[in-house]
PDB file of C-alpha atoms in Angstrom:
ATOM      1  CA  MET M  89      83.835-153.589-161.802  1.00 53.00           C
ATOM      2  CA  ALA M  90      82.780-150.567-159.775  1.00 54.00           C
ATOM      3  CA  ALA M  91      80.712-152.779-157.467  1.00 61.00           C
ATOM      4  CA  LEU M  92      83.704-155.069-156.866  1.00 57.00           C
ATOM      5  CA  ASP M  93      85.895-152.071-156.122  1.00 61.00           C
ATOM      6  CA  GLY M  94      83.335-150.784-153.629  1.00 63.00           C
ATOM      7  CA  VAL M  95      83.452-154.005-151.581  1.00 66.00           C
ATOM      8  CA  HIS M  96      87.198-154.515-152.177  1.00 65.00           C
ATOM      9  CA  GLY M  97      86.431-157.670-154.106  1.00 66.00           C
ATOM     10  CA  TRP M  98      88.642-159.596-156.472  1.00 71.00           C
ATOM     11  CA  TYR M  99      88.459-158.163-160.003  1.00 64.00           C
ATOM     12  CA  GLY M 100      88.841-161.638-161.412  1.00 71.00           C
ATOM     13  CA  TRP M 101      85.197-162.363-160.537  1.00 70.00           C
ATOM     14  CA  SER M 102      84.128-160.237-163.519  1.00 70.00           C
ATOM     15  CA  PHE M 103      86.107-162.551-165.817  1.00 76.00           C
ATOM     16  CA  MET M 104      84.806-165.627-164.033  1.00 83.00           C
ATOM     17  CA  LEU M 105      81.249-164.418-164.639  1.00 83.00           C
ATOM     18  CA  GLY M 106      81.972-163.989-168.340  1.00 81.00           C
ATOM     19  CA  ALA M 107      83.492-167.467-168.510  1.00 85.00           C
ATOM     20  CA  ALA M 108      80.453-168.952-166.748  1.00 89.00           C
ATOM     21  CA  ILE M 109      78.112-167.302-169.265  1.00 89.00           C
ATOM     22  CA  LEU M 110      80.141-168.675-172.176  1.00 85.00           C
ATOM     23  CA  ILE M 111      80.120-172.188-170.703  1.00 90.00           C
ATOM     24  CA  ALA M 112      76.358-172.016-170.081  1.00 89.00           C
ATOM     25  CA  ASN M 113      75.859-170.846-173.669  1.00 86.00           C
ATOM     26  CA  LEU M 114      77.994-173.727-174.956  1.00 84.00           C
ATOM     27  CA  ILE M 115      75.906-176.241-173.004  1.00 87.00           C
ATOM     28  CA  PHE M 116      72.684-174.640-174.204  1.00 84.00           C
ATOM     29  CA  LEU M 117      73.776-174.847-177.850  1.00 80.00           C
ATOM     30  CA  GLN M 118      74.465-178.571-177.539  1.00 81.00           C
ATOM     31  CA  TRP M 119      70.709-179.151-177.290  1.00 78.00           C
ATOM     32  CA  ARG M 120      69.742-176.914-180.208  1.00 76.00           C
ATOM     33  CA  GLN M 121      68.817-178.319-183.615  1.00 75.00           C
ATOM     34  CA  PHE M 122      70.137-176.291-186.516  1.00 67.00           C
ATOM     35  CA  PRO M 123      68.426-176.516-189.917  1.00 69.00           C
ATOM     36  CA  ALA M 124      70.161-178.558-192.576  1.00 69.00           C
ATOM     37  CA  ARG M 125      72.149-176.531-195.068  1.00 62.00           C
ATOM     38  CA  GLN M 126      70.322-176.194-198.354  1.00 61.00           C
ATOM     39  CA  ARG M 127      72.357-176.591-201.515  1.00 58.00           C
ATOM     40  CA  ALA M 128      71.321-174.974-204.762  1.00 48.00           C
ATOM     41  CA  THR M 129      70.219-177.489-207.386  1.00 48.00           C
ATOM     42  CA  ALA M 130      71.509-177.466-210.936  1.00 45.00           C
ATOM     43  CA  THR M 131      67.990-176.937-212.259  1.00 47.00           C
ATOM     44  CA  ALA M 132      67.357-173.875-210.149  1.00 46.00           C
ATOM     45  CA  THR M 133      66.553-170.775-212.131  1.00 46.00           C
ATOM     46  CA  PRO M 134      69.306-168.185-211.656  1.00 47.00           C
ATOM     47  CA  VAL M 135      68.208-164.812-210.348  1.00 43.00           C
ATOM     48  CA  ALA M 136      69.760-161.796-211.955  1.00 44.00           C
ATOM     49  CA  ALA M 137      71.824-159.815-209.476  1.00 44.00           C
ATOM     50  CA  PRO M 138      71.401-156.041-209.329  1.00 47.00           C
ATOM     51  CA  THR M 139      73.981-153.972-211.158  1.00 51.00           C
ATOM     52  CA  ARG M 140      75.774-150.850-209.993  1.00 54.00           C
ATOM     53  CA  PRO M 141      78.397-148.584-211.538  1.00 66.00           C
ATOM     54  CA  VAL M 142      81.874-149.785-210.574  1.00 72.00           C
ATOM     55  CA  ARG M 143      83.174-146.392-209.423  1.00 79.00           C
ATOM     56  CA  TRP M 144      79.948-145.604-207.556  1.00 78.00           C
ATOM     57  CA  ARG M 145      80.166-148.852-205.609  1.00 85.00           C
ATOM     58  CA  THR M 146      83.910-148.545-205.006  1.00 88.00           C
ATOM     59  CA  LEU M 147      83.492-145.032-203.602  1.00 91.00           C
ATOM     60  CA  GLN M 148      80.945-146.323-201.082  1.00 91.00           C
ATOM     61  CA  ALA M 149      83.263-149.181-200.130  1.00 91.00           C
ATOM     62  CA  VAL M 150      86.157-146.779-199.512  1.00 94.00           C
ATOM     63  CA  ILE M 151      84.004-144.509-197.350  1.00 94.00           C
ATOM     64  CA  LEU M 152      82.673-147.464-195.352  1.00 93.00           C
ATOM     65  CA  THR M 153      86.224-148.741-194.831  1.00 94.00           C
ATOM     66  CA  ILE M 154      87.162-145.335-193.428  1.00 95.00           C
ATOM     67  CA  PHE M 155      84.060-145.521-191.258  1.00 93.00           C
ATOM     68  CA  GLY M 156      85.267-148.889-189.945  1.00 92.00           C
ATOM     69  CA  TYR M 157      88.416-147.137-188.709  1.00 93.00           C
ATOM     70  CA  VAL M 158      86.566-144.099-187.359  1.00 93.00           C
ATOM     71  CA  GLY M 159      83.808-146.120-185.680  1.00 89.00           C
ATOM     72  CA  MET M 160      86.304-148.261-183.795  1.00 90.00           C
ATOM     73  CA  ALA M 161      88.401-145.234-182.854  1.00 91.00           C
ATOM     74  CA  THR M 162      85.396-143.364-181.431  1.00 90.00           C
ATOM     75  CA  PHE M 163      84.429-145.888-178.795  1.00 84.00           C
ATOM     76  CA  TYR M 164      87.981-147.188-178.277  1.00 87.00           C
ATOM     77  CA  LEU M 165      88.968-143.755-177.003  1.00 90.00           C
ATOM     78  CA  ILE M 166      86.058-143.709-174.562  1.00 90.00           C
ATOM     79  CA  SER M 167      86.576-147.242-173.285  1.00 87.00           C
ATOM     80  CA  GLN M 168      90.296-146.699-172.686  1.00 89.00           C
ATOM     81  CA  TRP M 169      90.303-143.167-171.270  1.00 92.00           C
ATOM     82  CA  LEU M 170      86.962-142.692-169.518  1.00 92.00           C
ATOM     83  CA  THR M 171      88.297-143.593-166.070  1.00 92.00           C
ATOM     84  CA  GLU M 172      91.321-141.296-166.362  1.00 92.00           C
ATOM     85  CA  TYR M 173      89.133-138.501-167.718  1.00 93.00           C
ATOM     86  CA  GLY M 174      86.793-138.920-164.764  1.00 93.00           C
ATOM     87  CA  THR M 175      89.561-138.725-162.164  1.00 94.00           C
ATOM     88  CA  ASP M 176      91.846-136.102-163.755  1.00 93.00           C
ATOM     89  CA  VAL M 177      89.365-133.751-165.456  1.00 92.00           C
ATOM     90  CA  VAL M 178      86.026-134.256-163.678  1.00 93.00           C
ATOM     91  CA  HIS M 179      87.848-134.818-160.349  1.00 92.00           C
ATOM     92  CA  LEU M 180      85.828-137.882-159.388  1.00 92.00           C
ATOM     93  CA  SER M 181      86.899-140.542-156.978  1.00 91.00           C
ATOM     94  CA  LEU M 182      88.276-143.700-158.530  1.00 90.00           C
ATOM     95  CA  LEU M 183      85.086-145.560-157.589  1.00 89.00           C
ATOM     96  CA  ARG M 184      82.852-143.017-159.360  1.00 91.00           C
ATOM     97  CA  ALA M 185      85.139-142.872-162.381  1.00 92.00           C
ATOM     98  CA  ARG M 186      84.948-146.646-162.746  1.00 90.00           C
ATOM     99  CA  LEU M 187      81.182-146.420-162.368  1.00 92.00           C
ATOM    100  CA  LEU M 188      81.171-144.425-165.612  1.00 93.00           C
ATOM    101  CA  VAL M 189      82.793-147.361-167.390  1.00 91.00           C
ATOM    102  CA  SER M 190      80.143-149.705-165.979  1.00 91.00           C
ATOM    103  CA  VAL M 191      77.394-147.363-167.202  1.00 93.00           C
ATOM    104  CA  TYR M 192      79.070-147.195-170.603  1.00 92.00           C
ATOM    105  CA  SER M 193      79.197-151.005-170.798  1.00 90.00           C
ATOM    106  CA  ALA M 194      75.518-151.248-169.862  1.00 91.00           C
ATOM    107  CA  GLY M 195      74.720-148.725-172.593  1.00 90.00           C
ATOM    108  CA  SER M 196      76.567-150.813-175.178  1.00 89.00           C
ATOM    109  CA  ILE M 197      74.359-153.808-174.329  1.00 88.00           C
ATOM    110  CA  LEU M 198      71.215-151.685-174.573  1.00 89.00           C
ATOM    111  CA  GLY M 199      72.470-150.296-177.859  1.00 87.00           C
ATOM    112  CA  VAL M 200      72.691-153.756-179.418  1.00 86.00           C
ATOM    113  CA  LEU M 201      69.081-154.440-178.450  1.00 86.00           C
ATOM    114  CA  LEU M 202      67.986-151.025-179.732  1.00 86.00           C
ATOM    115  CA  THR M 203      69.753-151.584-183.041  1.00 85.00           C
ATOM    116  CA  ALA M 204      68.047-154.943-183.510  1.00 83.00           C
ATOM    117  CA  LEU M 205      64.636-153.368-182.839  1.00 85.00           C
ATOM    118  CA  VAL M 206      65.013-150.193-184.874  1.00 84.00           C
ATOM    119  CA  VAL M 207      66.997-151.112-187.998  1.00 83.00           C
ATOM    120  CA  ASN M 208      64.787-152.035-190.969  1.00 72.00           C
ATOM    121  CA  ARG M 209      61.634-151.550-188.876  1.00 80.00           C
ATOM    122  CA  TRP M 210      61.694-147.787-188.457  1.00 84.00           C
ATOM    123  CA  LEU M 211      65.022-146.717-189.945  1.00 83.00           C
ATOM    124  CA  LYS M 212      67.037-147.933-192.893  1.00 88.00           C
ATOM    125  CA  PRO M 213      70.659-148.864-192.062  1.00 87.00           C
ATOM    126  CA  ALA M 214      72.125-145.752-193.718  1.00 89.00           C
ATOM    127  CA  TRP M 215      69.746-143.450-191.812  1.00 91.00           C
ATOM    128  CA  PHE M 216      70.427-145.315-188.574  1.00 89.00           C
ATOM    129  CA  MET M 217      74.166-144.901-189.065  1.00 91.00           C
ATOM    130  CA  LEU M 218      73.728-141.149-189.534  1.00 92.00           C
ATOM    131  CA  VAL M 219      71.492-140.779-186.450  1.00 92.00           C
ATOM    132  CA  ASP M 220      73.892-142.826-184.327  1.00 91.00           C
ATOM    133  CA  THR M 221      76.966-140.858-185.358  1.00 93.00           C
ATOM    134  CA  VAL M 222      75.255-137.496-184.814  1.00 95.00           C
ATOM    135  CA  VAL M 223      74.098-138.555-181.340  1.00 94.00           C
ATOM    136  CA  SER M 224      77.638-139.746-180.551  1.00 93.00           C
ATOM    137  CA  LEU M 225      79.115-136.438-181.707  1.00 95.00           C
ATOM    138  CA  LEU M 226      76.700-134.297-179.672  1.00 96.00           C
ATOM    139  CA  THR M 227      77.270-136.460-176.594  1.00 95.00           C
ATOM    140  CA  LEU M 228      81.054-136.232-176.869  1.00 95.00           C
ATOM    141  CA  VAL M 229      80.849-132.450-177.285  1.00 96.00           C
ATOM    142  CA  ALA M 230      78.781-132.236-174.083  1.00 96.00           C
ATOM    143  CA  MET M 231      81.214-134.491-172.197  1.00 95.00           C
ATOM    144  CA  ALA M 232      84.199-132.427-173.354  1.00 94.00           C
ATOM    145  CA  ALA M 233      82.613-129.007-172.786  1.00 95.00           C
ATOM    146  CA  LEU M 234      80.806-129.757-169.491  1.00 94.00           C
ATOM    147  CA  PRO M 235      82.982-132.137-167.457  1.00 93.00           C
ATOM    148  CA  VAL M 236      80.643-132.618-164.470  1.00 94.00           C
ATOM    149  CA  PHE M 237      79.390-135.892-163.018  1.00 94.00           C
ATOM    150  CA  GLY M 238      75.781-135.583-164.220  1.00 94.00           C
ATOM    151  CA  VAL M 239      76.804-134.949-167.811  1.00 95.00           C
ATOM    152  CA  MET M 240      79.428-137.689-167.658  1.00 95.00           C
ATOM    153  CA  PHE M 241      76.968-140.222-166.238  1.00 95.00           C
ATOM    154  CA  ALA M 242      74.326-139.560-168.892  1.00 95.00           C
ATOM    155  CA  GLY M 243      76.953-139.220-171.602  1.00 94.00           C
ATOM    156  CA  SER M 244      78.565-142.548-170.733  1.00 93.00           C
ATOM    157  CA  LEU M 245      75.212-144.286-171.134  1.00 93.00           C
ATOM    158  CA  ILE M 246      74.349-142.508-174.396  1.00 93.00           C
ATOM    159  CA  ILE M 247      77.775-142.979-175.970  1.00 92.00           C
ATOM    160  CA  GLY M 248      77.606-146.667-175.063  1.00 90.00           C
ATOM    161  CA  ILE M 249      74.250-146.972-176.811  1.00 90.00           C
ATOM    162  CA  SER M 250      75.151-144.911-179.877  1.00 87.00           C
ATOM    163  CA  ALA M 251      78.857-145.475-180.549  1.00 81.00           C
ATOM    164  CA  THR M 252      79.233-149.050-179.336  1.00 75.00           C
ATOM    165  CA  GLY M 253      75.808-150.628-179.674  1.00 70.00           C
ATOM    166  CA  GLY M 254      75.901-151.824-183.256  1.00 78.00           C
ATOM    167  CA  VAL M 255      76.738-148.923-185.557  1.00 85.00           C
ATOM    168  CA  LEU M 256      80.065-150.533-186.492  1.00 85.00           C
ATOM    169  CA  GLN M 257      78.204-153.661-187.577  1.00 86.00           C
ATOM    170  CA  ILE M 258      75.755-151.525-189.573  1.00 89.00           C
ATOM    171  CA  GLY M 259      78.691-150.202-191.580  1.00 89.00           C
ATOM    172  CA  LEU M 260      79.838-153.761-192.245  1.00 88.00           C
ATOM    173  CA  THR M 261      76.331-154.743-193.361  1.00 88.00           C
ATOM    174  CA  LEU M 262      76.167-151.855-195.826  1.00 91.00           C
ATOM    175  CA  MET M 263      79.575-152.747-197.215  1.00 91.00           C
ATOM    176  CA  SER M 264      78.651-156.431-197.522  1.00 90.00           C
ATOM    177  CA  ASP M 265      75.542-155.461-199.491  1.00 89.00           C
ATOM    178  CA  LEU M 266      77.825-153.872-202.087  1.00 89.00           C
ATOM    179  CA  TYR M 267      79.707-157.138-202.627  1.00 89.00           C
ATOM    180  CA  PRO M 268      77.360-160.001-201.667  1.00 87.00           C
ATOM    181  CA  ALA M 269      79.553-162.555-203.438  1.00 86.00           C
ATOM    182  CA  HIS M 270      82.693-161.508-201.514  1.00 88.00           C
ATOM    183  CA  LYS M 271      81.510-161.123-197.939  1.00 85.00           C
ATOM    184  CA  GLY M 272      84.594-162.806-196.489  1.00 87.00           C
ATOM    185  CA  ARG M 273      86.909-160.365-198.234  1.00 89.00           C
ATOM    186  CA  VAL M 274      84.724-157.449-197.182  1.00 91.00           C
ATOM    187  CA  LEU M 275      84.822-158.637-193.571  1.00 89.00           C
ATOM    188  CA  GLY M 276      88.610-158.828-193.683  1.00 90.00           C
ATOM    189  CA  ILE M 277      89.040-155.351-195.173  1.00 92.00           C
ATOM    190  CA  TYR M 278      86.533-153.731-192.837  1.00 91.00           C
ATOM    191  CA  TYR M 279      87.920-155.187-189.636  1.00 88.00           C
ATOM    192  CA  THR M 280      91.495-154.628-190.748  1.00 91.00           C
ATOM    193  CA  ALA M 281      90.624-150.936-190.797  1.00 91.00           C
ATOM    194  CA  SER M 282      89.066-151.310-187.353  1.00 88.00           C
ATOM    195  CA  GLY M 283      92.161-153.097-186.097  1.00 88.00           C
ATOM    196  CA  LEU M 284      94.381-150.307-187.376  1.00 90.00           C
ATOM    197  CA  ALA M 285      92.407-147.926-185.159  1.00 89.00           C
ATOM    198  CA  SER M 286      93.194-150.059-182.103  1.00 85.00           C
ATOM    199  CA  PHE M 287      96.885-149.859-183.044  1.00 85.00           C
ATOM    200  CA  THR M 288      97.263-146.241-184.108  1.00 89.00           C
ATOM    201  CA  ILE M 289      94.928-144.395-181.732  1.00 90.00           C
ATOM    202  CA  PRO M 290      97.010-145.227-178.611  1.00 87.00           C
ATOM    203  CA  LEU M 291     100.038-143.712-180.360  1.00 86.00           C
ATOM    204  CA  VAL M 292      98.166-140.414-180.682  1.00 90.00           C
ATOM    205  CA  THR M 293      96.516-140.419-177.274  1.00 89.00           C
ATOM    206  CA  GLY M 294      99.776-141.322-175.551  1.00 85.00           C
ATOM    207  CA  GLY M 295     101.229-138.046-176.752  1.00 87.00           C
ATOM    208  CA  LEU M 296      98.095-136.085-175.882  1.00 89.00           C
ATOM    209  CA  ALA M 297      98.024-137.551-172.378  1.00 87.00           C
ATOM    210  CA  LYS M 298     101.418-135.993-171.656  1.00 86.00           C
ATOM    211  CA  THR M 299      99.859-132.579-172.235  1.00 87.00           C
ATOM    212  CA  SER M 300      96.257-132.911-171.042  1.00 88.00           C
ATOM    213  CA  ILE M 301      93.760-135.752-170.621  1.00 91.00           C
ATOM    214  CA  HIS M 302      91.078-133.221-171.541  1.00 93.00           C
ATOM    215  CA  GLN M 303      92.550-132.940-175.038  1.00 93.00           C
ATOM    216  CA  ILE M 304      91.878-136.638-175.593  1.00 93.00           C
ATOM    217  CA  MET M 305      88.128-136.051-175.289  1.00 93.00           C
ATOM    218  CA  TRP M 306      88.280-133.192-177.801  1.00 95.00           C
ATOM    219  CA  PHE M 307      90.304-135.447-180.085  1.00 94.00           C
ATOM    220  CA  ASP M 308      87.477-137.983-179.839  1.00 93.00           C
ATOM    221  CA  VAL M 309      85.074-135.205-180.858  1.00 95.00           C
ATOM    222  CA  GLY M 310      87.165-134.656-183.987  1.00 95.00           C
ATOM    223  CA  VAL M 311      87.080-138.374-184.773  1.00 94.00           C
ATOM    224  CA  ALA M 312      83.291-138.371-184.313  1.00 94.00           C
ATOM    225  CA  VAL M 313      83.008-135.499-186.805  1.00 96.00           C
ATOM    226  CA  LEU M 314      84.697-137.729-189.398  1.00 95.00           C
ATOM    227  CA  GLY M 315      82.176-140.443-188.573  1.00 93.00           C
ATOM    228  CA  VAL M 316      79.274-138.064-189.241  1.00 95.00           C
ATOM    229  CA  LEU M 317      80.827-136.984-192.546  1.00 96.00           C
ATOM    230  CA  CYS M 318      81.179-140.628-193.600  1.00 94.00           C
ATOM    231  CA  ALA M 319      77.553-141.338-192.658  1.00 93.00           C
ATOM    232  CA  VAL M 320      76.321-138.264-194.571  1.00 95.00           C
ATOM    233  CA  ALA M 321      78.342-139.271-197.633  1.00 94.00           C
ATOM    234  CA  ILE M 322      76.955-142.817-197.600  1.00 92.00           C
ATOM    235  CA  LEU M 323      73.390-141.581-197.226  1.00 91.00           C
ATOM    236  CA  MET M 324      73.822-139.136-200.111  1.00 91.00           C
ATOM    237  CA  LEU M 325      75.288-141.857-202.325  1.00 88.00           C
ATOM    238  CA  LYS M 326      72.430-144.200-201.444  1.00 83.00           C
ATOM    239  CA  ARG M 327      69.766-141.611-202.236  1.00 78.00           C
ATOM    240  CA  ALA M 328      71.339-139.984-205.289  1.00 70.00           C
ATOM    241  CA  PRO M 329      70.582-141.285-208.802  1.00 67.00           C
ATOM    242  CA  GLN M 330      73.314-143.615-209.964  1.00 59.00           C
ATOM    243  CA  PRO M 331      75.478-142.117-212.708  1.00 55.00           C
ATOM    244  CA  VAL M 332      75.718-143.739-216.076  1.00 51.00           C
ATOM    245  CA  GLY M 333      78.863-145.807-216.312  1.00 49.00           C
ATOM    246  CA  GLN M 334      80.281-149.254-216.648  1.00 46.00           C
ATOM    247  CA  LEU M 335      78.007-151.753-214.910  1.00 44.00           C
ATOM    248  CA  VAL M 336      79.016-155.057-213.408  1.00 43.00           C
ATOM    249  CA  ASP M 337      77.023-157.733-211.675  1.00 39.00           C
ATOM    250  CA  ASP M 338      77.313-158.053-207.928  1.00 37.00           C
TER     251      ASP M 338
END
């Protein structure tokens, strides 16, 4: 987008490029052979599912649902207000402010690749979620406290990698592991919470914008703090001995 603005190009080319990629992907998939779906036979030996205390599992599900809201809110704020923050607070030109959004988008792509490489190879999902949220929080604090171009440029890349590059999906994976037989319901609950963030956060930031765009970045810092608390709580619940209580099969 920043490159198109620099040459006074039509912004629609960015959408045309996305459409071309989707069409090419559709054509590519037509030539792929997918494995046949395997159905369980009646003679198959059932495998006992792990058991967990009901309250213990429900508490994790509630925290992860909150994380679904917080995770979406964290990067939604950046994606929607980064340009305005760059022009009004950092005093950048419109071209440079839009460059920050491009850097952020590139970071989100790198973050997806990093998540795929790191999770389950070097870090367990719960640990990865904690590391990602802490990095996001520290980056947002730097961007709010030191609004200069160098910090904003590096921060846009890092926040794209950490907040947008897969941590939201990690939360969904952890929640799905709690209820493997109800993954569709889990998906609906988790992304309903995420959708509520997309609806409610603009109501808050609209009021903050009337006072100061800078306050929106500090508000994002507060949201990121909640994300860290959720990640810490999940990690503690995963590592702590499970209490004795009513057990049910997953």
